[in-house]
XYZ file of N, CA and C in Angstrom:
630
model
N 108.641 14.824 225.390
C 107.587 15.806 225.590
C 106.381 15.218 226.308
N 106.610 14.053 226.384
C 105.077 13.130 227.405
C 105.695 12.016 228.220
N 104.827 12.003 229.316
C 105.196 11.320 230.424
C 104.339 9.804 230.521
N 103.650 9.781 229.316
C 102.020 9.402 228.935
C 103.249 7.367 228.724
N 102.649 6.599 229.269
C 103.396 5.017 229.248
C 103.137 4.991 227.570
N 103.900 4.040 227.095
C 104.277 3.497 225.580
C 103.538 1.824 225.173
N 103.436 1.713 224.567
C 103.288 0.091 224.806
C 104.246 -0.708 225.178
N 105.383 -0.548 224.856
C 106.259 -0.955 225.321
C 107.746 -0.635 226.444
N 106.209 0.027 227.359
C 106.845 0.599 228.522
C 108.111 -0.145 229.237
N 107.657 -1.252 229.043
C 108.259 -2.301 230.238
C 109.141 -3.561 229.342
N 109.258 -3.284 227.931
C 110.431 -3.823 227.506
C 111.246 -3.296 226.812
N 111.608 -1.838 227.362
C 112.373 -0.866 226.669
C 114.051 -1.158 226.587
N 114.576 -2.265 227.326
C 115.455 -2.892 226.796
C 115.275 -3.886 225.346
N 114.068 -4.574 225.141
C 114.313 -5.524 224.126
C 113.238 -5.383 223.886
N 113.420 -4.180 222.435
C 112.276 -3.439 221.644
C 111.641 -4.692 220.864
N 110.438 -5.554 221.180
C 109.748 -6.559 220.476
C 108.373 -6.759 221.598
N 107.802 -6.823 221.086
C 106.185 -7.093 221.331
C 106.329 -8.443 222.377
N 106.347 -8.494 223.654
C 105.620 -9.312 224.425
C 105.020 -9.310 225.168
N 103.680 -10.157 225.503
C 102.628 -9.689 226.331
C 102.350 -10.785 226.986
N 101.942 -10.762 228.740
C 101.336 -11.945 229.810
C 100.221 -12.168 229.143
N 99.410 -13.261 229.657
C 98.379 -13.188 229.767
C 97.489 -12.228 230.140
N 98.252 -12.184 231.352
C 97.162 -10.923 232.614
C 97.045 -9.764 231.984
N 98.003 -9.619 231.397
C 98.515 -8.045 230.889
C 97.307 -7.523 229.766
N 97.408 -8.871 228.680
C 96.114 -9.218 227.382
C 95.225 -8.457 228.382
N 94.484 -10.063 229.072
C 93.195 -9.991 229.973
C 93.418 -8.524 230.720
N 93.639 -7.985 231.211
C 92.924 -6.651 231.804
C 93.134 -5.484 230.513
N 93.906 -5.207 229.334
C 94.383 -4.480 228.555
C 92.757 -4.632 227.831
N 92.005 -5.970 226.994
C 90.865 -6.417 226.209
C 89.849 -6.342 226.758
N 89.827 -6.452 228.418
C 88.639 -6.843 229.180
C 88.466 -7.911 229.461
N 89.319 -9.058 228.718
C 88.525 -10.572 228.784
C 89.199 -11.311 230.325
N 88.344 -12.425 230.288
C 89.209 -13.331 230.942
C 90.443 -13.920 230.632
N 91.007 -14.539 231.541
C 92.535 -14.910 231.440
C 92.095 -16.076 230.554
N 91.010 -17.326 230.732
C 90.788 -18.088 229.997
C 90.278 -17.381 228.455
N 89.512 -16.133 228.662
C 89.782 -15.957 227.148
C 91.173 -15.489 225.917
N 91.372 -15.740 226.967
C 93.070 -14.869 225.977
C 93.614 -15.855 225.066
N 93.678 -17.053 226.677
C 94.151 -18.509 225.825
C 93.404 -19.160 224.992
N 91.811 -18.755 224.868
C 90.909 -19.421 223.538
C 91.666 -18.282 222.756
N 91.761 -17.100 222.589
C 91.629 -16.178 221.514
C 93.401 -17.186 220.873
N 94.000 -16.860 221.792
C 95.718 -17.310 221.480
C 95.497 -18.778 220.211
N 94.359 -19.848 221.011
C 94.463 -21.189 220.308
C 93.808 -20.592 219.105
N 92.552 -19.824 219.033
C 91.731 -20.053 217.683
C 92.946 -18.854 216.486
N 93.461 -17.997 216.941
C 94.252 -16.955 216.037
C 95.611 -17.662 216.056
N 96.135 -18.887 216.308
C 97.711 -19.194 216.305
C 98.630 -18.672 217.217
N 98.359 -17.581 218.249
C 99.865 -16.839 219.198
C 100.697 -18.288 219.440
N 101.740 -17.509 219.501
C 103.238 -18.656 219.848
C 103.535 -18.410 221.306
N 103.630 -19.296 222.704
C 103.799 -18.612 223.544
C 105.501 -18.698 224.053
N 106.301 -18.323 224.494
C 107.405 -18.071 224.582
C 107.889 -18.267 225.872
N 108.650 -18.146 226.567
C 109.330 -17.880 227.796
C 110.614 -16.839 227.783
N 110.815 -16.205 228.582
C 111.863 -14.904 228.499
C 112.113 -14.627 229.904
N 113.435 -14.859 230.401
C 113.960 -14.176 231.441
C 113.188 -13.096 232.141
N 112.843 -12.718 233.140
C 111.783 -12.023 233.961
C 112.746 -11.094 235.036
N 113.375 -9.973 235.083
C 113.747 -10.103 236.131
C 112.498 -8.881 237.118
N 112.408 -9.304 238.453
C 111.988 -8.947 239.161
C 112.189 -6.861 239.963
N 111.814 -6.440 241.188
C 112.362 -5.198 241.770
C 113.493 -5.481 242.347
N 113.301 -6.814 242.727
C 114.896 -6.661 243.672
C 115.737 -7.729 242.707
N 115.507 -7.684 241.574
C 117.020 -8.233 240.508
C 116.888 -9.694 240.342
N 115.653 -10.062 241.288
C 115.841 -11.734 240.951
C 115.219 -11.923 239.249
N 115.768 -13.173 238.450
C 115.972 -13.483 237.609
C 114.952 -14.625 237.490
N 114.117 -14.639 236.340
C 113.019 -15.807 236.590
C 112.392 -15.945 235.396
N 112.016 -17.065 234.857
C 111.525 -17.033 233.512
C 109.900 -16.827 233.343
N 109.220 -16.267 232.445
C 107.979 -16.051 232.441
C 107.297 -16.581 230.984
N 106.434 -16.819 231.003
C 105.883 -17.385 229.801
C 105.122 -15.815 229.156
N 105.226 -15.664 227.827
C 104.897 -14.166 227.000
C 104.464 -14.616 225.786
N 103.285 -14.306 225.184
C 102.774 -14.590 224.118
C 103.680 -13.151 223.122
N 104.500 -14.187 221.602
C 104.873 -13.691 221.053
C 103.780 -12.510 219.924
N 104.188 -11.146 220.256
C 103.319 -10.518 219.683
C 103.470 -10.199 218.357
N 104.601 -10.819 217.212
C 104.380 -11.272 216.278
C 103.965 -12.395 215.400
N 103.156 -13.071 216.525
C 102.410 -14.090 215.797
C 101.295 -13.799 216.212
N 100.828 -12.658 216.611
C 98.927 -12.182 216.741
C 98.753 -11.281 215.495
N 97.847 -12.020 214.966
C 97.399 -11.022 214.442
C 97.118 -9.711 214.054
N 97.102 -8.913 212.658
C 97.348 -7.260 212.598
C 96.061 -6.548 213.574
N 95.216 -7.560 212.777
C 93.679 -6.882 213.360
C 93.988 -6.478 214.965
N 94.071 -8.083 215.995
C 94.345 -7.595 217.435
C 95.392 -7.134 217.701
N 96.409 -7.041 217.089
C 97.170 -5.880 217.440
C 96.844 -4.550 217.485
N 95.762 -4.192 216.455
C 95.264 -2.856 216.887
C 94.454 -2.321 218.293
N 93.792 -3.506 218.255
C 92.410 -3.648 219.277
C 93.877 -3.657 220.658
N 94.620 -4.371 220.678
C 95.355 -3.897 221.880
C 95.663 -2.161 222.024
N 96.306 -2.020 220.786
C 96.929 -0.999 221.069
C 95.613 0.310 221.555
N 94.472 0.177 220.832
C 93.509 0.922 221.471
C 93.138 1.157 222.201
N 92.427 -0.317 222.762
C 92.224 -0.771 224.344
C 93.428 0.250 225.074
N 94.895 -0.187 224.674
C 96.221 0.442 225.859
C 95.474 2.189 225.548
N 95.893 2.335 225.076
C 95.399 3.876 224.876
C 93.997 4.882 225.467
N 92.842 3.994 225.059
C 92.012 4.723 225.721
C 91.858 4.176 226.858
N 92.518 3.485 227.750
C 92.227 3.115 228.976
C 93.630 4.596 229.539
N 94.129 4.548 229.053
C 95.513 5.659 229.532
C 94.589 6.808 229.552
N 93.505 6.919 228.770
C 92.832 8.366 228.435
C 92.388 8.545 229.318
N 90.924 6.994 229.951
C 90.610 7.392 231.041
C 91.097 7.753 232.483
N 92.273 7.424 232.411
C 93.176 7.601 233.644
C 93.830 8.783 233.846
N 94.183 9.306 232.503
C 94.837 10.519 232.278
C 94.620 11.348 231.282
N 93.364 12.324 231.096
C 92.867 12.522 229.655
C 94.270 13.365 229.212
N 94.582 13.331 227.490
C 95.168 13.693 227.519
C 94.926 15.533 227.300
N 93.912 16.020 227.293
C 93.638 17.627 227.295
C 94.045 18.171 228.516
N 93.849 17.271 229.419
C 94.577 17.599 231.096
C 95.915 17.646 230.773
N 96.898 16.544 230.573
C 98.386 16.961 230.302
C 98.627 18.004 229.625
N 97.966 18.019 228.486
C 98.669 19.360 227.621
C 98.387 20.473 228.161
N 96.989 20.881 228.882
C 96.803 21.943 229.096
C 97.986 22.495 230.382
N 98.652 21.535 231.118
C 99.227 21.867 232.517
C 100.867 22.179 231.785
N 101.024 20.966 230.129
C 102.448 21.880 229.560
C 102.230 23.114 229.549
N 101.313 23.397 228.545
C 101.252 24.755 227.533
C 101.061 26.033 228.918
N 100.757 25.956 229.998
C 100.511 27.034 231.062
C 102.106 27.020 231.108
N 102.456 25.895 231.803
C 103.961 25.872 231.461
C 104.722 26.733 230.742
N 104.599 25.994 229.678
C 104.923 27.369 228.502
C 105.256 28.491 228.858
N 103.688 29.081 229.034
C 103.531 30.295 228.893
C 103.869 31.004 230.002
N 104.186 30.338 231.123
C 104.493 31.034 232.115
C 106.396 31.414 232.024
N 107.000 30.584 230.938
C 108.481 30.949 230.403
C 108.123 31.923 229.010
N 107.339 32.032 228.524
C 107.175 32.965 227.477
C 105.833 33.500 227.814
N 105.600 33.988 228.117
C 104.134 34.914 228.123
C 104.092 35.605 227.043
N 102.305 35.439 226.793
C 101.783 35.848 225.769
C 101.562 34.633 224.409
N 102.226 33.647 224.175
C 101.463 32.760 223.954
C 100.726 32.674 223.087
N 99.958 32.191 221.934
C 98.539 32.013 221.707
C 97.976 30.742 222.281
N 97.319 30.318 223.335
C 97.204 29.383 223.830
C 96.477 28.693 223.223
N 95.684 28.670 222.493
C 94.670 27.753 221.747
C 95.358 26.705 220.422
N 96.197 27.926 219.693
C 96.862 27.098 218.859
C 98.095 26.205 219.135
N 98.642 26.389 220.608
C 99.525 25.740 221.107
C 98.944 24.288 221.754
N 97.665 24.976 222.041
C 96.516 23.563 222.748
C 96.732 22.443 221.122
N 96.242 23.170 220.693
C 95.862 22.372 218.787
C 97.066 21.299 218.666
N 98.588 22.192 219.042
C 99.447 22.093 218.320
C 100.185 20.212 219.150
N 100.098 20.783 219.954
C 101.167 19.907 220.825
C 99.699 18.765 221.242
N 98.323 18.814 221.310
C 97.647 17.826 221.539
C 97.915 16.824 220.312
N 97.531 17.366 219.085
C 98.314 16.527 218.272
C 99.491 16.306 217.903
N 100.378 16.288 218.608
C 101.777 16.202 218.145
C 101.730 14.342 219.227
N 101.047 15.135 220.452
C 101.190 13.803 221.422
C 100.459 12.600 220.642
N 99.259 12.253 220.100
C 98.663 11.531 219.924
C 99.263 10.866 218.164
N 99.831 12.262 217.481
C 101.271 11.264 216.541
C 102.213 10.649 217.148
N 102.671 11.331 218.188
C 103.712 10.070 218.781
C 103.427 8.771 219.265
N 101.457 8.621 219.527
C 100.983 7.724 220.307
C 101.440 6.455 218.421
N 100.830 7.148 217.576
C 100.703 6.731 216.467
C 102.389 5.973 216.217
N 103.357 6.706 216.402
C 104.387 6.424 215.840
C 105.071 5.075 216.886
N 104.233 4.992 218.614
C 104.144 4.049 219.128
C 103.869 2.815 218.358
N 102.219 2.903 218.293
C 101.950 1.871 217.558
C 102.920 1.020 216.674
N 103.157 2.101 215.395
C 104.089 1.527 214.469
C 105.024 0.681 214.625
N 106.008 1.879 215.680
C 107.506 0.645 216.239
C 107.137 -0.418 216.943
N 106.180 -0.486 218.182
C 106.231 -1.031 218.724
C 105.766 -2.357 218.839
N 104.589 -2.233 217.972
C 104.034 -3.635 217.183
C 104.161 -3.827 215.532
N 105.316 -3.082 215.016
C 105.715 -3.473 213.357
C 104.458 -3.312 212.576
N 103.180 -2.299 213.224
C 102.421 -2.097 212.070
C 102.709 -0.661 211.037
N 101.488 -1.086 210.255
C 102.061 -0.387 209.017
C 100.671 1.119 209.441
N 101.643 2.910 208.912
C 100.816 3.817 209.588
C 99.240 4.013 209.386
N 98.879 3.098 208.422
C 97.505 3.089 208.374
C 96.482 2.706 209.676
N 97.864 1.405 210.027
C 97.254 0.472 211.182
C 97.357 1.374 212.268
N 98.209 1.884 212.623
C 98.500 3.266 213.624
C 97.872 3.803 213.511
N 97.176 4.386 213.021
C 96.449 5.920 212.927
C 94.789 4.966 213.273
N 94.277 4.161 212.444
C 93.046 3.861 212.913
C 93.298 3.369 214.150
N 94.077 2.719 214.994
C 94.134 2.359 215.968
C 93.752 3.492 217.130
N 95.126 4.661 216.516
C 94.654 6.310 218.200
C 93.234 6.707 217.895
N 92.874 6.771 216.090
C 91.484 7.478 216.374
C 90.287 6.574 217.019
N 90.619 5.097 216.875
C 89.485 3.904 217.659
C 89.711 4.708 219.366
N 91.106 4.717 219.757
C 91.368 4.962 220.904
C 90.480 6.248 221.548
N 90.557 7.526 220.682
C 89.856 8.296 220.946
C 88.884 8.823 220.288
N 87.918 7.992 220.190
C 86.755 7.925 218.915
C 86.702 9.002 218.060
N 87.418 9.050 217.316
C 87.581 10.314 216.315
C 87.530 9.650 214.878
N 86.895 10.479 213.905
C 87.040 9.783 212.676
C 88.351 9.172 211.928
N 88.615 7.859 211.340
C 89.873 7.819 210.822
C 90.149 9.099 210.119
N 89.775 9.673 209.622
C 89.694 10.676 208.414
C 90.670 11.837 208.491
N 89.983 12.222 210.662
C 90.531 13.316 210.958
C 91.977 13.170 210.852
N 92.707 12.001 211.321
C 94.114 11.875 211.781
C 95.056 12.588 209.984
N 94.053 11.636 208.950
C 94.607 11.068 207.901
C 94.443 12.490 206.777
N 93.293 12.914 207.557
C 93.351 14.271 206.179
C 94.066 15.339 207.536
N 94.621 15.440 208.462
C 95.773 15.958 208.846
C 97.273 16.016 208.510
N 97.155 14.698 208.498
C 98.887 14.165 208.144
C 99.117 14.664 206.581
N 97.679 14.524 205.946
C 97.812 14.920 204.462
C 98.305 16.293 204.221
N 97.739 16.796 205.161
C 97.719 18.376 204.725
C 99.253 18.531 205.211
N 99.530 18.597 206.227
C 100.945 19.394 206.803
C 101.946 18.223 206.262
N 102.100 16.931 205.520
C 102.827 16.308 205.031
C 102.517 15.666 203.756
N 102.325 15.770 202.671
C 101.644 15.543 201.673
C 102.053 14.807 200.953
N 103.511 14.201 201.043
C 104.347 13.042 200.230
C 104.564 11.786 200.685
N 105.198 12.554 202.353
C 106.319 11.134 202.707
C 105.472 10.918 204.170
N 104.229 10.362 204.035
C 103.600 10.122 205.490
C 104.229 9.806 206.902
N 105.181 9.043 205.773
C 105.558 7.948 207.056
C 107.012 8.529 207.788
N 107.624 9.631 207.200
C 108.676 10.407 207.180
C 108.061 11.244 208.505
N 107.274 12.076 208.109
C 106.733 12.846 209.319
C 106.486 11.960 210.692
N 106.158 10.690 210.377
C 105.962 9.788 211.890
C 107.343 9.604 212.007
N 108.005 9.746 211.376
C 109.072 9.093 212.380
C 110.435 10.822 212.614
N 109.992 11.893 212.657
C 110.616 12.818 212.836
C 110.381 13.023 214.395
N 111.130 13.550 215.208
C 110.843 13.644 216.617
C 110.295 14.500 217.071
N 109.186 14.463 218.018
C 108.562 15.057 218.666
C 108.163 16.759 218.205
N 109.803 17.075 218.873
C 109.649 18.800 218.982
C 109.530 19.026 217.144
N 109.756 18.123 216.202
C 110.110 18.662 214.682
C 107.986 18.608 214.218
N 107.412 17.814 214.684
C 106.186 17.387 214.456
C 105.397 18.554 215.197
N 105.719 19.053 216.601
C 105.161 20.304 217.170
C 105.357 21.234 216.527
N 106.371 21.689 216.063
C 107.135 22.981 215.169
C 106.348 23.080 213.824
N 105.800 21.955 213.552
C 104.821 21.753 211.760
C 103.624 22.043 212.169
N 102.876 21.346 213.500
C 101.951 21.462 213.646
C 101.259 22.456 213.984
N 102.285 23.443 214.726
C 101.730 24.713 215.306
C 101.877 26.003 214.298
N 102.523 25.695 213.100
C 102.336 26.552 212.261
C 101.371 26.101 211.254
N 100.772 24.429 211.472
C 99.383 24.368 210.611
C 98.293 25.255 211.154
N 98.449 25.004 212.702
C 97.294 25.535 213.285
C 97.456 27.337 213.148
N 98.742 27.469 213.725
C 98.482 29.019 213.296
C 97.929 29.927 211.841
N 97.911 28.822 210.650
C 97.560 29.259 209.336
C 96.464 29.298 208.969
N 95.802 28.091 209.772
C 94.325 27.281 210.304
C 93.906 27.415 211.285
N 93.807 28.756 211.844
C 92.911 28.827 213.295
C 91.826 28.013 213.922
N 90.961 28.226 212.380
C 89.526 27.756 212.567
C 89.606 26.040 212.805
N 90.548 25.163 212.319
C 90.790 23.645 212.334
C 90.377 22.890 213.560
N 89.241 22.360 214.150
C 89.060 21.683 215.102
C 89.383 20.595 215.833
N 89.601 20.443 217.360
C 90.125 18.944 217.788
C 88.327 18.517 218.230
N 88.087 17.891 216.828
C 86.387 17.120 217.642
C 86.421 16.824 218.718
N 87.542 16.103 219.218
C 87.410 15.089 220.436
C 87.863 16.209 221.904
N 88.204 17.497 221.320
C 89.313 17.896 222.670
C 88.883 19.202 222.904
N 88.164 19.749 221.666
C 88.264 21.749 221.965
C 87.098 22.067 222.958
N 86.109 21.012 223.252
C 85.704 21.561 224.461
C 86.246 22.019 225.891
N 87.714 21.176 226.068
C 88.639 20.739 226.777
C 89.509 22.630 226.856
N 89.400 23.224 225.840
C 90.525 24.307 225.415
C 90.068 25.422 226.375
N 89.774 26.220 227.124
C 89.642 27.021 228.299
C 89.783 28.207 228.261
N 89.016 28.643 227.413
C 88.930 30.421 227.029
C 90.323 31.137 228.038
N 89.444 30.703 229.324
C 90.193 31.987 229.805
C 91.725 31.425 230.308
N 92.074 30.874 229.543
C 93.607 30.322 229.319
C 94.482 30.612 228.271
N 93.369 31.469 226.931
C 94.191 32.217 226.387
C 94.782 33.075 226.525
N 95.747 33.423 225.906
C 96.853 34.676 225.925
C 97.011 34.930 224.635
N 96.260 36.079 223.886
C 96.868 36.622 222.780
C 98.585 36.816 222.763
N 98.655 37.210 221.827
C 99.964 38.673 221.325
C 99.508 39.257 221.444
């Protein structure tokens, strides 16, 4: 349902956390020399791993193992990755260009609660990123998207509460369209429920009653 990169865009053959230097340094902001102070003073392990290239050549690269960084900067990456994706691509722009979508195969629509529905459905999947992709635990996920998109931890967490109230971590890991299908009947029950960070983003005249 998103076209939006993963953290682990680019080792979707061999699902495990590794990161360049360069990759750190422009992802944190820092210098390349700070990566390697941060690496010496926090312990990272650095690794080497087969590299292959566009045209197939084969080459080894040195990759700081991203299970020996720390939980803390593992978040601060995953944030950093995220709201830098925001600024590049907010995500109220994507959803709004699905949900027209949508509605242009179903007309009529309620567009607002579909805005509600599927903006957060994307930013749980950002969450359920986190999780797999750096082995944190969903607490660490969830403060991580709301750092990403300065939103209160609270909001993510007294969400997940409400439309999942047992098995938290069950709902993160259900797919996509099953998390849209919950969410858009929270919002439809909950009209009034706000995206702090996004409903300015929502475009009156983009609704479509029934």
């Amino acid at each position: 349902m998103s076209s939006r990169l993963t953290l682990l865009s680019d080792e979707e053959r061999v699902p495990y956390p590794y990161f360049t230097t360069e990759w750190l340094a422009e992802t944190l902001g820092v210098s390349v020399k700070g990566i390697r102070k941060l690496a010496r003073l926090e312990g990272w392990t650095e690794v080497e791993r087969d590299y292959a290239d566009h045209e197939g050549n084969v080459f080894p690269e040195p990759f700081w193992d991203g299970m020996t960084i720390p939980a803390k900067r593992l978040m601060e990456i995953a944030a950093e990755h995220y709201r830098q994706e925001e600024e590049e691509y907010p995500l109220a722009e994507e959803v709004r260009a699905a949900i027209l979508t949508i509605n242009g195969h179903a007309f009529g629509i309620d567009y607002e609660k579909h805005f509600k529905a599927l903006y957060r459905t994307r930013q749980f999947a950002m969450v359920e990123d986190v999780v797999q992709s750096l082995s944190l635990d969903l607490n660490s996920g969830i403060v991580a998207i709301s750092s990403a998109y300065q939103i209160p931890v609270a909001e993510l967490f007294d969400l997940l509460t409400v439309v999942c109230s047992d098995r938290l971590d069950l709902f993160i890991r259900q797919g996509q369209d099953v998390r849209f299908a919950i969410l858009l009947h929270h919002f439809s029950v909950y009209p009034e429920r706000l995206l702090p960070e996004a409903d300015h983003a929502i475009n009156p005249a983009d609704t479509v009653s029934h």
